[in-house]
Coordinates of C-alpha atoms in Angstrom, one line a residue:
M222 CA -0.3 -21.3 8.1
E223 CA 0.4 -20.3 4.4
L224 CA 0.9 -16.8 3.1
S225 CA -1.8 -17.4 0.4
W226 CA -4.3 -17.9 3.2
I227 CA -3.6 -14.5 4.6
E228 CA -3.7 -13.0 1.2
D229 CA -7.1 -14.7 0.7
F230 CA -8.4 -13.3 4.0
I231 CA -7.3 -9.8 3.1
A232 CA -9.0 -10.0 -0.3
L233 CA -12.2 -11.2 1.2
N234 CA -12.1 -8.4 3.8
E235 CA -11.8 -5.9 0.9
T236 CA -14.6 -7.3 -1.2
R237 CA -16.9 -9.0 1.4
N238 CA -17.9 -11.4 -1.4
F239 CA -16.5 -14.8 -2.0
T240 CA -16.9 -14.7 -5.8
L241 CA -15.3 -11.3 -6.2
A242 CA -12.5 -12.2 -3.8
A243 CA -11.8 -15.4 -5.7
R244 CA -11.6 -13.5 -8.9
K245 CA -9.3 -11.0 -7.3
R246 CA -7.0 -13.9 -6.3
N247 CA -7.2 -15.5 -9.7
S248 CA -8.8 -18.6 -8.2
T249 CA -12.0 -20.5 -8.6
Q250 CA -14.6 -19.8 -5.9
P251 CA -14.6 -23.4 -4.5
A252 CA -10.8 -23.4 -4.2
F253 CA -10.8 -20.0 -2.6
S254 CA -13.5 -21.1 -0.1
R255 CA -11.5 -24.2 0.8
R256 CA -8.4 -22.0 1.6
I257 CA -10.5 -19.7 3.8
Q258 CA -11.8 -22.9 5.6
N259 CA -8.2 -24.2 5.9
L260 CA -7.3 -20.9 7.6
E261 CA -10.3 -21.2 10.0
N262 CA -9.3 -24.8 10.8
W263 CA -5.8 -23.7 11.5
L264 CA -6.9 -20.9 13.8
G265 CA -9.6 -23.0 15.4
A266 CA -12.3 -20.4 14.9
I267 CA -14.9 -19.3 12.3
L268 CA -13.8 -15.9 10.8
Y269 CA -16.9 -15.1 8.7
D270 CA -20.6 -15.1 9.0
R271 CA -21.4 -16.5 5.6
D272 CA -25.2 -15.9 6.0
A273 CA -24.7 -12.1 6.2
R274 CA -24.9 -10.0 3.0
P275 CA -22.3 -8.8 2.5
V276 CA -20.2 -11.4 4.2
A277 CA -19.4 -10.2 7.7
L278 CA -16.5 -10.8 10.1
T279 CA -17.2 -12.7 13.3
A280 CA -15.7 -11.6 16.6
A281 CA -12.8 -14.0 15.9
G282 CA -12.4 -12.6 12.4
Q283 CA -12.3 -9.0 13.8
E284 CA -9.5 -10.1 16.1
F285 CA -7.5 -11.8 13.3
E286 CA -8.1 -8.7 11.1
K287 CA -5.9 -6.7 13.5
R288 CA -3.0 -9.0 12.8
A289 CA -3.4 -10.2 9.2
L290 CA -1.7 -7.3 7.4
R291 CA 1.3 -7.4 9.9
L292 CA 1.5 -11.2 9.5
R293 CA 1.7 -10.8 5.7
D294 CA 4.3 -8.1 6.0
D295 CA 6.4 -10.2 8.5
M296 CA 6.3 -13.2 6.3
M297 CA 7.3 -11.3 3.2
E298 CA 10.0 -9.5 5.2
A299 CA 11.3 -12.9 6.4
R300 CA 11.7 -14.0 2.8
R301 CA 13.5 -10.7 1.9
A302 CA 15.8 -10.9 4.9
V303 CA 16.8 -14.4 4.0
S304 CA 17.3 -13.6 0.3
I305 CA 19.7 -10.8 0.9
T306 CA 22.1 -13.0 2.9
T307 CA 23.2 -14.4 -0.4
T308 CA 24.7 -11.5 -2.4
N309 CA 27.4 -10.6 -4.9
L310 CA 27.9 -7.3 -3.0
P311 CA 28.9 -8.2 0.5
D312 CA 30.3 -4.7 1.2
A313 CA 27.6 -2.7 -0.4
V314 CA 25.3 -0.2 1.2
T315 CA 21.9 -1.7 2.1
I316 CA 18.9 0.5 1.4
Y317 CA 15.3 -0.3 2.4
T318 CA 12.5 1.6 0.8
T319 CA 9.0 1.3 -0.5
N320 CA 8.2 0.4 -4.1
T321 CA 6.8 3.9 -4.9
I322 CA 10.0 5.6 -3.7
A323 CA 12.2 3.0 -5.4
I324 CA 10.5 3.8 -8.8
G325 CA 10.0 7.5 -8.5
F326 CA 12.4 9.3 -6.1
L327 CA 15.2 7.0 -5.3
P328 CA 17.1 6.8 -8.6
H329 CA 17.7 10.6 -8.5
W330 CA 18.7 10.5 -4.9
I331 CA 21.2 7.7 -5.6
A332 CA 22.7 9.7 -8.5
D333 CA 22.9 12.9 -6.5
N334 CA 24.7 11.2 -3.6
N335 CA 27.0 9.3 -5.9
I336 CA 26.4 5.9 -4.3
K337 CA 28.4 3.4 -6.3
S338 CA 27.5 0.0 -4.8
Y339 CA 24.2 -0.7 -3.0
R340 CA 21.7 -3.4 -2.3
L341 CA 18.1 -2.3 -2.7
V342 CA 15.3 -4.0 -0.7
V343 CA 11.8 -3.0 -1.5
S344 CA 9.4 -3.4 1.4
S345 CA 6.6 -1.8 3.4
V346 CA 7.1 1.2 5.6
T347 CA 6.7 -1.0 8.7
S348 CA 9.4 -3.4 7.5
C349 CA 11.7 -0.5 6.6
L350 CA 11.4 0.8 10.2
D351 CA 12.0 -2.6 11.6
A352 CA 15.1 -3.0 9.4
I353 CA 16.5 0.3 10.8
R354 CA 15.7 -0.7 14.4
Q355 CA 17.4 -4.0 14.0
E356 CA 20.3 -2.5 12.1
R357 CA 19.8 -4.7 9.1
C358 CA 20.3 -1.8 6.7
D359 CA 22.3 1.4 6.4
Y360 CA 19.5 3.6 5.2
A361 CA 15.7 3.6 5.0
L362 CA 13.7 6.0 2.8
I363 CA 10.0 6.2 3.7
H364 CA 7.0 8.5 3.2
S365 CA 6.0 10.7 6.1
F366 CA 2.3 10.6 7.1
E367 CA 0.2 11.5 10.1
G368 CA 0.1 8.7 12.7
L369 CA 3.7 7.4 11.9
E370 CA 5.5 10.1 14.0
E371 CA 5.8 8.0 17.2
H372 CA 7.4 5.1 15.2
I373 CA 10.0 7.2 13.4
P374 CA 13.4 7.8 15.0
S375 CA 14.2 11.4 15.9
R376 CA 17.2 11.3 13.6
A377 CA 15.0 11.0 10.5
M378 CA 15.6 13.9 8.1
V379 CA 13.5 15.3 5.3
I380 CA 15.3 14.8 2.0
G381 CA 12.5 15.3 -0.5
H382 CA 8.9 16.0 -1.2
D383 CA 6.1 14.4 -3.2
R384 CA 2.4 14.6 -3.5
L385 CA -0.7 12.6 -4.3
V386 CA -2.4 14.3 -7.3
F387 CA -6.0 13.6 -8.3
A388 CA -5.6 12.9 -12.1
G389 CA -6.9 10.9 -15.0
N390 CA -6.8 10.2 -18.7
A391 CA -8.5 12.8 -20.9
T392 CA -11.0 10.1 -22.1
Q393 CA -12.6 9.9 -18.7
D394 CA -14.8 12.6 -17.2
V395 CA -15.2 13.4 -13.5
K396 CA -17.1 16.1 -11.7
I397 CA -18.3 17.3 -8.3
L398 CA -22.0 17.7 -7.6
N399 CA -23.6 18.2 -4.2
N400 CA -20.2 17.4 -2.5
M401 CA -20.0 14.1 -4.3
I402 CA -17.3 13.0 -6.7
H403 CA -19.0 11.5 -9.8
G404 CA -17.1 9.3 -12.3
N405 CA -15.0 6.1 -12.3
I406 CA -12.8 6.5 -9.3
L407 CA -9.8 4.3 -8.4
M408 CA -8.9 4.2 -4.7
Y409 CA -6.2 2.9 -2.3
S410 CA -7.2 0.2 0.2
P411 CA -8.5 2.0 3.3
K412 CA -5.9 0.7 5.7
T413 CA -2.9 1.9 3.6
A414 CA -1.2 5.2 4.5
F415 CA -2.3 6.7 1.2
G416 CA -5.8 5.4 1.7
R417 CA -6.1 6.8 5.3
S418 CA -4.8 10.2 4.2
I419 CA -7.3 10.5 1.3
E420 CA -10.1 9.4 3.6
E421 CA -9.2 12.0 6.2
K422 CA -8.9 14.8 3.6
M423 CA -12.3 13.9 2.0
K424 CA -14.0 14.1 5.4
A425 CA -12.3 17.4 6.1
Q426 CA -13.6 18.8 2.8
N427 CA -17.1 17.2 3.2
L428 CA -16.6 15.1 0.1
S429 CA -17.7 11.6 -0.7
L430 CA -17.9 9.3 -3.7
A431 CA -21.2 9.1 -5.6
L432 CA -20.6 5.4 -6.4
P433 CA -18.3 2.7 -4.9
P434 CA -14.7 2.8 -6.4
L435 CA -14.2 1.1 -9.8
C436 CA -11.0 -0.4 -8.4
E437 CA -9.3 -0.6 -5.0
S438 CA -5.6 -1.5 -4.5
A439 CA -2.8 -1.1 -1.9
S440 CA -0.3 -0.5 -4.8
A441 CA 0.3 3.0 -6.0
E442 CA 1.9 1.6 -9.1
A443 CA -1.1 -0.7 -9.9
L444 CA -3.5 2.3 -9.6
M445 CA -1.2 4.4 -11.7
A446 CA -1.4 1.8 -14.5
Q447 CA -5.2 1.8 -14.3
V448 CA -5.3 5.6 -14.5
R449 CA -2.8 5.6 -17.4
A450 CA -4.9 3.1 -19.3
G451 CA -7.9 5.5 -19.1
L452 CA -10.0 3.4 -16.8
G453 CA -10.7 6.2 -14.3
H454 CA -9.4 8.9 -12.0
G455 CA -7.4 8.5 -8.8
W456 CA -4.8 10.0 -6.6
V457 CA -1.5 9.2 -8.2
V458 CA 2.0 9.8 -6.9
N459 CA 3.3 12.9 -8.7
S460 CA 6.9 11.6 -9.1
L461 CA 5.6 8.6 -11.0
I462 CA 4.0 10.7 -13.7
G463 CA 6.3 10.9 -16.8
D464 CA 7.0 14.0 -18.9
H465 CA 5.0 12.6 -21.8
D466 CA 2.3 10.9 -19.7
A467 CA -1.3 11.0 -20.8
I468 CA -2.3 11.6 -17.1
I469 CA -3.9 15.0 -16.6
P470 CA -4.2 16.5 -13.0
N471 CA -7.6 17.7 -12.0
N472 CA -7.2 21.0 -10.1
E473 CA -10.8 21.0 -8.8
I474 CA -10.0 18.2 -6.3
F475 CA -7.4 18.4 -3.6
D476 CA -4.0 16.9 -3.7
I477 CA -2.0 15.7 -0.7
P478 CA 1.7 16.8 -0.2
F479 CA 4.0 14.5 1.9
D480 CA 7.7 14.4 2.8
I481 CA 10.2 11.7 2.0
L482 CA 12.4 10.8 5.0
L483 CA 15.9 9.4 5.2
I484 CA 16.8 7.4 8.3
Q485 CA 20.3 6.1 9.0
S486 CA 20.8 2.9 10.9
K487 CA 23.4 4.6 13.2
P488 CA 23.5 8.3 14.1

């Protein structure tokens, strides 16, 4: 199995359209379709009902969907784990964290704690927790969200706070009419921690989108770039907004506060 096949499967799940998924993966549609077929051949099962509109998962596809994101994370983590065995800093502190924390919060934390020599591994929350459990790092810094509590060691401590802020460029207009958000909206993929939190908050406030999102991504940094370019509004991570940024928060729509946790490998 190739990592690209799993990435293709995830892209097709998000778009449910072979042409759009191929475009998202910077591939031609015939080449993309061949890779999906290669994945099905390797698994020995048909994953998609191609006659459905939009394309639908078969029972086998639904079963593989439960494992696809974890498989991708595990394969990426294996690559990272092997890469850090070769280092110029054999005695350095090893820190695992997410990309969002690495860009926004972590540099200030490093400076405040006067850490002089460290290796930084950027990974998913799941991989950060795995690295802590397996004692492959000294520290892990992760976001705290509902549903993660049972997986987080009791020794985890809150060291900071951040929030998702609904914001956009002044060139784009957004409004709420009849409990629906109108405008070009950029959203997180629904199975990400940010995506699930936003979905739950929208349900609690009886809000929905008037139109499908303009863009969907699992990357907070990618969505921030789209918002900064004036393509639409979205929930951006507050710590990533610069002092001279063109991004303007919209106070009519909720934001979502969250904690940043520090977990040490050994108590």
